[in-house]
Amino acid sequence: MTSNTSGAGAVPLGIDAPQDLAAPAGSKTWRIRFGSLLIPLAHAAGQNVVTVLGLRFMTDSLAISAGAAGLIFALVKIYDGFLDPAIGAWSDRAATPWGRRLPFLFAGGIAMPLGIALLFGAPDFGSILLAQVFVTLALAIHASGYTLLTIPGFAMVVESSSDPHERTRLMAWRTYGNAIGTLIGSTLPAWLLGMTGPTRGGHLLLAVIVGVVVFLTTMLAVRLLRDAPRTQPRIAAVAARRNPLSALGYQVKLAWNNRPFRILAIAHVFLLFGTAIGSAALAYFTRSVLGLGDEVLGTYFMMATVTMVLGMTVWVWLSGRIGKKVCYMAALALFGLVQLSWLLASPGESMALVSLRGLASGFAGGGMILCAYALLSDAVRYDYVQSGERREGAFAGFTTLFDKLSSAAALAAMGVFLGAMGYAPSGSGMAAQQGGRAIMAIMLCESAVPAVAMLGAIVALCFYKLDPAQLEALENSQDTKA
């Protein structure tokens, strides 16, 4: 089946077009791969602790209503939506002794831990309004750090190799890093709260530990990636200046004209909405529906992370045999079925069943992450082949934008839904007694909503036609013309 490639017309390579650099050999190759692992480890740890526990901390420890907490997340992501294209475009045209991307990674490694510490270390103001303002500021700093880490990190992987198989290997390393970061950002904090109790001090302790991990791993990654292959921006790109609004419009236009990327973006939005709302709801579900402690929440995420890592080899092997698209769809279907199985859970659910769900969810999650970003990297490479322009940062900025907007929409929708269904906030760290409607809302957020989102992603992927063989043929055609 032939792909529709009319979305972006071919543009001849300019005389100042940046060239792919030869990949370093030997130990430097492994330094680049390990550095590529550390960046997602850092931002996954920092992001997961907020995604899993942030909303519940705001409602059950700061007494902020569920609706207000969800809207705060949405407000921060609107701000971040303007920041994403600015950082993406800026990193594309940056010219520094460190290259285009490393200075942004360094800044992100400082901002993200600061935001985590401010959020979970929020003092008792004696005023709900002041608490809301403070956590909004903390989340804005945290989101800025996430942007500074994710956009340059993804762009560096795409520009580091012209070999699609090497990019898939690098995406596998990124997925390993994401899995380890998820373990640190979800399992470790939940276990700590299981030991200390959901106190203010317990939340501050987990924030400090996760923040230190984010900082140290980012600094190590910056050092390891100093020798990564670099491309230089065009002279015109260095001179260009775009404000956030025009940069956002530019990235939307790029994404819309790249049909493979456009389809993957739609699928990715469904994927992220479902996984974000499922992760956030689980913190409420285990406490209010199953009546279990936070140590169970931590164990679930541990089991998921273990199978995510161990199953990665299986997904890499399968993607080489049956294709990344088919693997992606299979992983989405499995994840949706696991989420639906929570409808069968009851108070006092056995640890064996909780762990089994964790194992299956992690295996599916590894396949979704690997295949999603491997396909996205192919779509970004497709843009370069068609246009001759190095615009990885712009696409990475747009990718991060819909990452954040999808997650924010999930948390905002969940908060508003819980509030509308009568979820009662608390300032003690423990959940207040909830009514039947609130319990039903939590159950739906953990089961049916994520499953429907996965189905939406599968439907979107049915329209994706670009395959590695076609991309390689296009690249060879461009090389012949050049």
Coordinates of C-alpha atoms in Angstrom, one line a residue:
M1 CA 0.0 0.0 0.0
T2 CA 1.4 3.4 -1.0
S3 CA 1.6 6.3 1.3
N4 CA 0.1 9.6 0.5
T5 CA 3.2 11.9 0.3
S6 CA 1.5 15.0 -1.0
G7 CA 1.4 16.7 2.4
A8 CA 4.8 18.3 1.9
G9 CA 6.5 19.1 -1.4
A10 CA 10.1 18.4 -1.9
V11 CA 12.4 21.4 -1.6
P12 CA 16.0 21.3 -3.0
L13 CA 18.7 21.3 -0.5
G14 CA 20.3 24.8 0.0
I15 CA 24.0 25.4 -0.2
D16 CA 24.1 26.1 3.5
A17 CA 22.0 23.0 4.5
P18 CA 23.4 21.3 7.5
Q19 CA 24.9 17.8 6.8
D20 CA 24.5 14.7 8.9
L21 CA 27.6 14.0 10.9
A22 CA 29.2 10.6 11.0
A23 CA 28.2 8.7 14.1
P24 CA 31.1 8.3 16.5
A25 CA 32.4 4.7 17.0
G26 CA 33.3 2.6 19.9
S27 CA 32.9 3.9 23.4
K28 CA 31.5 7.3 22.2
T29 CA 28.5 5.5 20.7
W30 CA 27.7 3.9 24.1
R31 CA 28.2 7.3 25.8
I32 CA 25.6 8.8 23.4
R33 CA 23.2 5.9 24.0
F34 CA 23.6 6.1 27.8
G35 CA 23.1 9.9 27.6
S36 CA 20.0 9.4 25.5
L37 CA 18.7 7.1 28.3
L38 CA 19.4 9.6 31.1
I39 CA 17.4 12.5 29.7
P40 CA 14.1 10.6 29.6
L41 CA 15.0 9.1 33.0
A42 CA 15.2 12.6 34.5
H43 CA 12.1 14.1 33.0
A44 CA 10.0 10.9 33.5
A45 CA 10.9 10.8 37.2
G46 CA 10.1 14.5 37.6
Q47 CA 6.9 14.3 35.6
N48 CA 5.5 11.0 37.0
V49 CA 5.7 12.1 40.6
V50 CA 3.5 15.1 39.7
T51 CA 1.2 13.2 37.4
V52 CA 0.6 10.4 39.9
L53 CA 0.5 12.3 43.2
G54 CA 0.2 16.0 42.4
L55 CA -3.6 16.2 42.0
R56 CA -4.2 14.1 45.0
F57 CA -1.8 16.1 47.1
M58 CA -3.6 19.3 46.2
T59 CA -7.1 17.9 47.0
D60 CA -6.2 15.7 50.1
S61 CA -3.4 17.7 51.7
L62 CA -3.9 21.3 50.7
A63 CA -7.8 21.2 50.7
I64 CA -8.0 22.6 47.2
S65 CA -11.2 21.4 45.5
A66 CA -10.9 18.8 42.8
G67 CA -12.3 21.2 40.2
A68 CA -9.9 24.0 41.1
A69 CA -6.9 21.7 41.1
G70 CA -7.8 20.4 37.6
L71 CA -8.2 23.9 36.3
I72 CA -4.8 24.9 37.8
F73 CA -3.2 22.1 35.8
A74 CA -5.0 23.3 32.7
L75 CA -3.9 27.0 33.3
V76 CA -0.3 26.0 33.6
K77 CA -0.4 23.9 30.5
I78 CA -1.8 26.9 28.5
Y79 CA 1.3 28.9 29.6
D80 CA 3.5 25.9 28.8
G81 CA 1.8 25.6 25.4
F82 CA 3.3 29.0 24.5
L83 CA 6.7 28.1 25.9
D84 CA 7.0 24.9 23.9
P85 CA 7.2 26.4 20.4
A86 CA 9.5 29.1 21.7
I87 CA 12.0 26.6 23.1
G88 CA 11.7 24.4 20.0
A89 CA 12.4 27.2 17.6
W90 CA 15.1 28.7 19.8
S91 CA 17.0 25.4 20.1
D92 CA 16.8 25.0 16.3
R93 CA 18.7 28.3 15.7
A94 CA 20.8 28.4 18.8
A95 CA 24.6 28.6 18.2
T96 CA 26.7 28.1 21.4
P97 CA 30.0 26.3 22.2
W98 CA 27.9 23.5 23.6
G99 CA 25.9 23.1 20.4
R100 CA 22.2 23.8 19.9
R101 CA 20.6 21.6 22.6
L102 CA 22.8 21.1 25.7
P103 CA 22.3 24.5 27.3
F104 CA 18.6 23.9 27.4
L105 CA 19.1 20.5 29.0
F106 CA 21.3 22.1 31.7
A107 CA 18.7 24.7 32.5
G108 CA 15.9 22.1 32.6
G109 CA 17.9 20.0 35.1
I110 CA 17.7 22.9 37.5
A111 CA 14.2 24.2 37.0
M112 CA 12.3 20.8 37.2
P113 CA 13.7 19.8 40.7
L114 CA 12.9 23.3 42.0
G115 CA 9.3 23.1 40.8
I116 CA 8.9 19.6 42.4
A117 CA 10.2 20.9 45.8
L118 CA 8.0 24.0 45.7
L119 CA 4.9 21.9 44.9
F120 CA 5.2 19.2 47.5
G121 CA 6.8 21.5 50.0
A122 CA 4.0 24.1 49.9
P123 CA 3.7 25.7 53.3
D124 CA 0.4 26.0 55.2
F125 CA -0.7 29.5 54.3
G126 CA -4.0 29.3 56.2
S127 CA -5.7 30.4 52.9
I128 CA -6.9 28.2 50.1
L129 CA -6.4 31.1 47.6
L130 CA -2.8 31.6 48.6
A131 CA -2.2 27.9 48.4
Q132 CA -3.7 27.9 44.8
V133 CA -1.4 30.7 43.7
F134 CA 1.7 29.1 45.2
V135 CA 1.1 25.7 43.6
T136 CA 0.3 27.4 40.2
L137 CA 3.8 29.0 40.4
A138 CA 5.4 25.8 41.4
L139 CA 3.7 23.9 38.5
A140 CA 4.8 26.6 36.1
I141 CA 8.4 26.2 37.1
H142 CA 8.1 22.4 36.9
A143 CA 6.5 22.6 33.5
S144 CA 9.2 24.9 32.2
G145 CA 11.9 22.5 33.3
Y146 CA 10.1 19.6 31.6
T147 CA 10.0 21.6 28.3
L148 CA 13.7 22.4 28.5
L149 CA 14.5 18.7 29.0
T150 CA 12.1 17.0 26.5
I151 CA 12.3 19.2 23.4
P152 CA 16.1 19.3 23.0
G153 CA 16.4 15.7 24.2
F154 CA 14.1 14.3 21.5
A155 CA 15.6 16.6 18.9
M156 CA 19.1 15.3 19.6
V157 CA 18.1 11.7 19.1
V158 CA 16.4 12.5 15.7
E159 CA 19.4 14.5 14.4
S160 CA 22.1 12.0 15.7
S161 CA 21.7 9.4 13.0
S162 CA 20.4 9.1 9.4
D163 CA 20.0 5.3 10.0
P164 CA 16.3 4.5 11.0
H165 CA 17.5 1.3 12.7
E166 CA 19.9 3.2 14.9
R167 CA 17.2 5.7 15.7
T168 CA 14.9 2.8 16.8
R169 CA 17.8 1.6 19.0
L170 CA 18.1 5.0 20.5
M171 CA 14.4 5.2 21.1
A172 CA 14.7 1.8 22.9
W173 CA 17.4 3.4 25.1
R174 CA 15.1 6.3 25.7
T175 CA 12.3 3.9 26.6
Y176 CA 14.5 2.1 29.1
G177 CA 15.3 5.5 30.6
N178 CA 11.6 6.4 30.7
A179 CA 10.9 3.2 32.5
I180 CA 13.5 3.7 35.1
G181 CA 12.3 7.3 35.6
T182 CA 8.8 6.1 35.9
L183 CA 9.9 3.7 38.7
I184 CA 11.7 6.5 40.5
G185 CA 8.8 9.0 40.0
S186 CA 5.9 6.7 40.9
T187 CA 7.0 3.6 42.9
L188 CA 9.6 5.3 45.1
P189 CA 7.3 8.2 46.2
A190 CA 4.4 5.9 46.9
W191 CA 6.5 3.5 49.0
L192 CA 7.9 6.5 50.9
L193 CA 4.4 7.7 51.7
G194 CA 3.5 4.2 52.7
M195 CA 6.3 4.3 55.3
T196 CA 5.9 7.9 56.5
G197 CA 2.2 8.4 56.0
P198 CA 0.7 11.0 53.6
T199 CA 2.1 13.9 55.8
R200 CA 3.5 17.2 54.6
G201 CA 7.0 16.0 55.7
G202 CA 6.6 12.8 53.8
H203 CA 5.7 14.7 50.6
L204 CA 8.6 17.1 51.0
L205 CA 11.0 14.1 51.5
L206 CA 9.9 12.4 48.3
A207 CA 10.2 15.8 46.5
V208 CA 13.8 16.2 47.6
I209 CA 14.8 12.7 46.7
V210 CA 13.2 12.8 43.2
G211 CA 14.6 16.3 42.6
V212 CA 18.1 15.3 43.4
V213 CA 17.8 12.3 41.0
V214 CA 16.5 14.7 38.2
F215 CA 19.4 17.1 38.8
L216 CA 22.2 14.6 38.9
T217 CA 21.1 12.5 35.9
T218 CA 20.6 15.6 33.8
M219 CA 24.1 16.9 34.6
L220 CA 25.6 13.5 33.8
A221 CA 23.7 13.3 30.5
V222 CA 25.0 16.8 29.5
R223 CA 28.5 15.6 30.0
L224 CA 28.0 12.3 28.1
L225 CA 26.3 14.0 25.2
R226 CA 29.1 16.5 24.5
D227 CA 30.4 14.3 21.7
A228 CA 27.0 13.5 20.2
P229 CA 26.7 14.2 16.4
R230 CA 25.5 17.7 15.9
T231 CA 24.0 19.6 13.0
Q232 CA 24.3 23.3 12.6
P233 CA 21.3 25.6 11.8
R234 CA 21.1 27.5 8.6
I235 CA 22.4 31.0 8.6
A236 CA 18.9 32.3 8.0
A237 CA 17.6 30.3 10.9
V238 CA 20.1 31.7 13.3
A239 CA 19.1 35.2 12.3
A240 CA 15.4 34.5 12.5
R241 CA 13.3 35.5 15.5
R242 CA 9.8 34.3 16.3
N243 CA 7.6 35.3 19.1
P244 CA 5.7 32.3 20.8
L245 CA 2.5 32.9 18.9
S246 CA 4.2 32.9 15.4
A247 CA 6.4 30.0 16.5
L248 CA 3.3 28.0 17.5
G249 CA 1.6 28.8 14.2
Y250 CA 4.8 27.8 12.4
Q251 CA 4.9 24.4 14.2
V252 CA 1.2 23.8 13.7
K253 CA 1.7 24.4 9.9
L254 CA 4.7 22.1 9.8
A255 CA 2.8 19.3 11.6
W256 CA -0.3 19.7 9.5
N257 CA 1.6 19.6 6.2
N258 CA 3.4 16.4 7.3
R259 CA 0.6 13.9 7.0
P260 CA 2.3 10.9 8.8
F261 CA 3.2 13.2 11.7
R262 CA -0.3 14.6 11.8
I263 CA -1.9 11.2 12.1
L264 CA 0.6 10.1 14.8
A265 CA 0.0 13.3 16.7
I266 CA -3.8 12.5 16.9
A267 CA -3.1 9.0 18.1
H268 CA -0.6 10.3 20.6
V269 CA -3.1 12.7 22.1
F270 CA -5.5 9.8 22.7
L271 CA -2.6 7.7 24.2
L272 CA -1.5 10.4 26.5
F273 CA -5.0 11.4 27.6
G274 CA -5.7 7.8 28.6
T275 CA -2.5 7.0 30.3
A276 CA -2.4 10.3 32.3
I277 CA -5.9 10.0 33.6
G278 CA -5.4 6.3 34.4
S279 CA -2.2 7.1 36.4
A280 CA -3.7 10.0 38.3
A281 CA -6.9 8.1 39.0
L282 CA -5.0 5.1 40.4
A283 CA -3.8 7.1 43.4
Y284 CA -7.5 7.8 44.2
F285 CA -8.7 4.3 43.2
T286 CA -6.4 2.3 45.5
R287 CA -7.2 4.5 48.4
S288 CA -10.9 5.3 48.1
V289 CA -12.2 2.2 46.1
L290 CA -10.0 -0.6 47.1
G291 CA -9.2 0.6 50.6
L292 CA -5.5 -0.1 50.2
G293 CA -2.4 1.9 51.3
D294 CA 0.1 3.8 49.1
E295 CA 2.6 0.9 49.3
V296 CA 0.2 -1.0 47.0
L297 CA 0.2 1.9 44.6
G298 CA 4.0 1.8 44.6
T299 CA 4.2 -2.0 44.1
Y300 CA 1.8 -1.7 41.1
F301 CA 4.1 0.8 39.4
M302 CA 7.1 -1.3 40.3
M303 CA 5.6 -4.3 38.6
A304 CA 4.7 -2.2 35.6
T305 CA 8.2 -0.8 35.3
V306 CA 9.9 -4.2 35.5
T307 CA 7.9 -5.6 32.7
M308 CA 8.3 -2.4 30.7
V309 CA 12.0 -2.9 30.8
L310 CA 12.1 -6.7 30.4
G311 CA 9.5 -6.6 27.6
M312 CA 11.4 -4.0 25.6
T313 CA 13.5 -6.6 23.8
V314 CA 10.3 -8.4 22.8
W315 CA 8.8 -5.2 21.3
V316 CA 12.0 -4.3 19.5
W317 CA 12.1 -7.9 18.0
L318 CA 8.4 -7.8 17.1
S319 CA 8.7 -4.3 15.5
G320 CA 11.4 -5.7 13.2
R321 CA 9.2 -8.6 12.2
I322 CA 5.7 -7.3 11.9
G323 CA 6.3 -3.5 11.9
K324 CA 6.1 -0.7 14.4
K325 CA 2.5 0.3 13.5
V326 CA 1.1 -3.2 14.2
C327 CA 3.0 -3.4 17.5
Y328 CA 1.8 0.0 18.5
M329 CA -1.8 -1.0 17.9
A330 CA -1.4 -4.3 19.8
A331 CA 0.1 -2.5 22.8
L332 CA -2.7 0.0 22.8
A333 CA -5.3 -2.8 22.8
L334 CA -3.6 -4.6 25.6
F335 CA -3.4 -1.5 27.7
G336 CA -7.1 -0.7 27.2
L337 CA -8.1 -4.3 28.3
V338 CA -6.0 -4.0 31.4
Q339 CA -7.7 -0.7 32.4
L340 CA -11.2 -2.2 31.8
S341 CA -10.3 -5.1 34.1
W342 CA -10.4 -2.6 37.0
L343 CA -14.2 -2.6 36.8
L344 CA -14.0 -6.1 38.2
A345 CA -11.9 -5.1 41.2
S346 CA -13.5 -4.9 44.7
P347 CA -12.4 -3.5 48.1
G348 CA -9.5 -5.5 49.6
E349 CA -8.4 -6.7 46.1
S350 CA -5.6 -9.3 46.4
M351 CA -2.1 -8.2 45.8
A352 CA -1.7 -10.9 43.2
L353 CA -4.4 -9.4 41.0
V354 CA -3.1 -5.9 41.4
S355 CA 0.4 -7.1 40.5
L356 CA -0.9 -9.0 37.5
R357 CA -2.5 -5.9 36.2
G358 CA 0.8 -4.0 36.8
L359 CA 2.8 -6.6 34.8
A360 CA 0.4 -6.5 31.9
S361 CA 0.1 -2.7 31.9
G362 CA 3.9 -2.3 32.0
F363 CA 4.4 -4.7 29.1
A364 CA 1.8 -2.8 27.0
G365 CA 3.3 0.6 28.1
G366 CA 6.7 -0.3 26.9
G367 CA 5.4 -1.2 23.5
M368 CA 3.3 2.0 23.3
I369 CA 6.3 4.3 24.2
L370 CA 8.8 2.6 22.0
C371 CA 6.6 2.4 18.9
A372 CA 5.0 5.8 19.4
Y373 CA 8.4 7.7 19.5
A374 CA 10.0 5.4 16.9
L375 CA 7.2 6.2 14.4
L376 CA 7.4 9.9 15.3
S377 CA 11.1 10.0 14.6
D378 CA 10.4 8.5 11.2
A379 CA 7.8 11.2 10.5
V380 CA 10.2 13.9 11.5
R381 CA 12.9 12.4 9.3
Y382 CA 10.3 12.3 6.5
D383 CA 10.1 16.1 6.9
Y384 CA 13.9 16.5 6.4
V385 CA 13.9 14.2 3.4
Q386 CA 11.1 16.2 1.8
S387 CA 12.3 19.7 2.7
G388 CA 16.0 19.5 3.3
E389 CA 15.5 21.6 6.4
R390 CA 16.7 20.5 9.9
R391 CA 13.6 21.2 12.0
E392 CA 13.8 18.5 14.6
G393 CA 13.4 21.1 17.4
A394 CA 10.3 22.5 15.9
F395 CA 8.7 19.0 15.7
A396 CA 10.0 18.1 19.1
G397 CA 8.4 21.3 20.4
F398 CA 5.1 20.4 18.9
T399 CA 5.4 16.8 20.2
T400 CA 6.0 18.1 23.7
L401 CA 3.2 20.6 23.3
F402 CA 0.6 17.9 22.6
D403 CA 2.2 15.7 25.2
K404 CA 1.5 18.4 27.8
L405 CA -1.8 19.5 26.6
S406 CA -3.1 15.9 26.5
S407 CA -1.9 15.2 30.0
A408 CA -3.2 18.6 31.2
A409 CA -6.6 18.0 29.6
A410 CA -6.8 14.6 31.3
L411 CA -6.0 16.0 34.8
A412 CA -8.3 19.0 34.3
A413 CA -11.1 16.8 33.0
M414 CA -10.7 14.4 35.8
G415 CA -10.6 17.2 38.4
V416 CA -13.7 18.8 37.1
F417 CA -15.5 15.5 36.8
L418 CA -14.6 14.5 40.3
G419 CA -15.7 17.9 41.6
A420 CA -19.0 17.7 39.7
M421 CA -19.6 14.2 41.1
G422 CA -19.2 15.4 44.7
Y423 CA -15.6 14.5 45.6
A424 CA -14.9 16.0 49.0
P425 CA -11.4 17.6 49.5
S426 CA -9.3 17.3 52.7
G427 CA -6.4 19.1 54.4
S428 CA -5.3 16.1 56.5
G429 CA -3.5 14.1 53.9
M430 CA -6.1 11.4 54.1
A431 CA -9.2 11.2 51.9
A432 CA -12.5 12.4 53.3
Q433 CA -15.5 10.0 53.2
Q434 CA -16.7 9.9 49.7
G435 CA -20.2 9.4 48.4
G436 CA -21.4 6.8 45.8
R437 CA -21.2 9.2 42.9
A438 CA -17.7 10.2 43.6
I439 CA -16.6 6.6 43.9
M440 CA -18.3 5.9 40.6
A441 CA -16.4 8.8 39.0
I442 CA -13.1 7.5 40.3
M443 CA -13.9 4.0 38.9
L444 CA -14.7 5.4 35.4
C445 CA -11.5 7.5 35.3
E446 CA -9.5 4.4 36.1
S447 CA -11.2 2.0 33.7
A448 CA -13.6 3.0 30.9
V449 CA -12.1 6.4 30.1
P450 CA -8.5 5.2 29.4
A451 CA -9.9 2.2 27.4
V452 CA -12.0 4.5 25.2
A453 CA -8.9 6.7 24.7
M454 CA -6.8 3.7 23.5
L455 CA -9.5 2.8 21.0
G456 CA -9.4 6.3 19.6
A457 CA -5.6 6.0 19.1
I458 CA -6.1 2.6 17.3
V459 CA -8.6 4.2 14.9
A460 CA -6.3 7.1 14.2
L461 CA -3.4 4.7 13.4
C462 CA -5.4 2.9 10.8
F463 CA -4.8 6.0 8.5
Y464 CA -0.9 5.9 9.0
K465 CA 0.8 4.7 5.8
L466 CA 4.5 5.6 6.0
D467 CA 6.9 2.7 6.5
P468 CA 10.7 2.5 6.9
A469 CA 11.2 1.0 3.5
Q470 CA 9.4 3.9 1.8
L471 CA 11.3 6.4 4.0
E472 CA 14.6 4.8 3.0
A473 CA 13.6 5.0 -0.7
L474 CA 12.8 8.6 -0.4
E475 CA 16.2 9.3 1.3
N476 CA 18.0 7.5 -1.4
S477 CA 16.1 9.5 -4.0
Q478 CA 17.1 12.7 -2.4
D479 CA 20.8 11.6 -2.1
T480 CA 20.8 10.9 -5.8
K481 CA 19.4 14.3 -6.6
A482 CA 21.9 16.0 -4.3

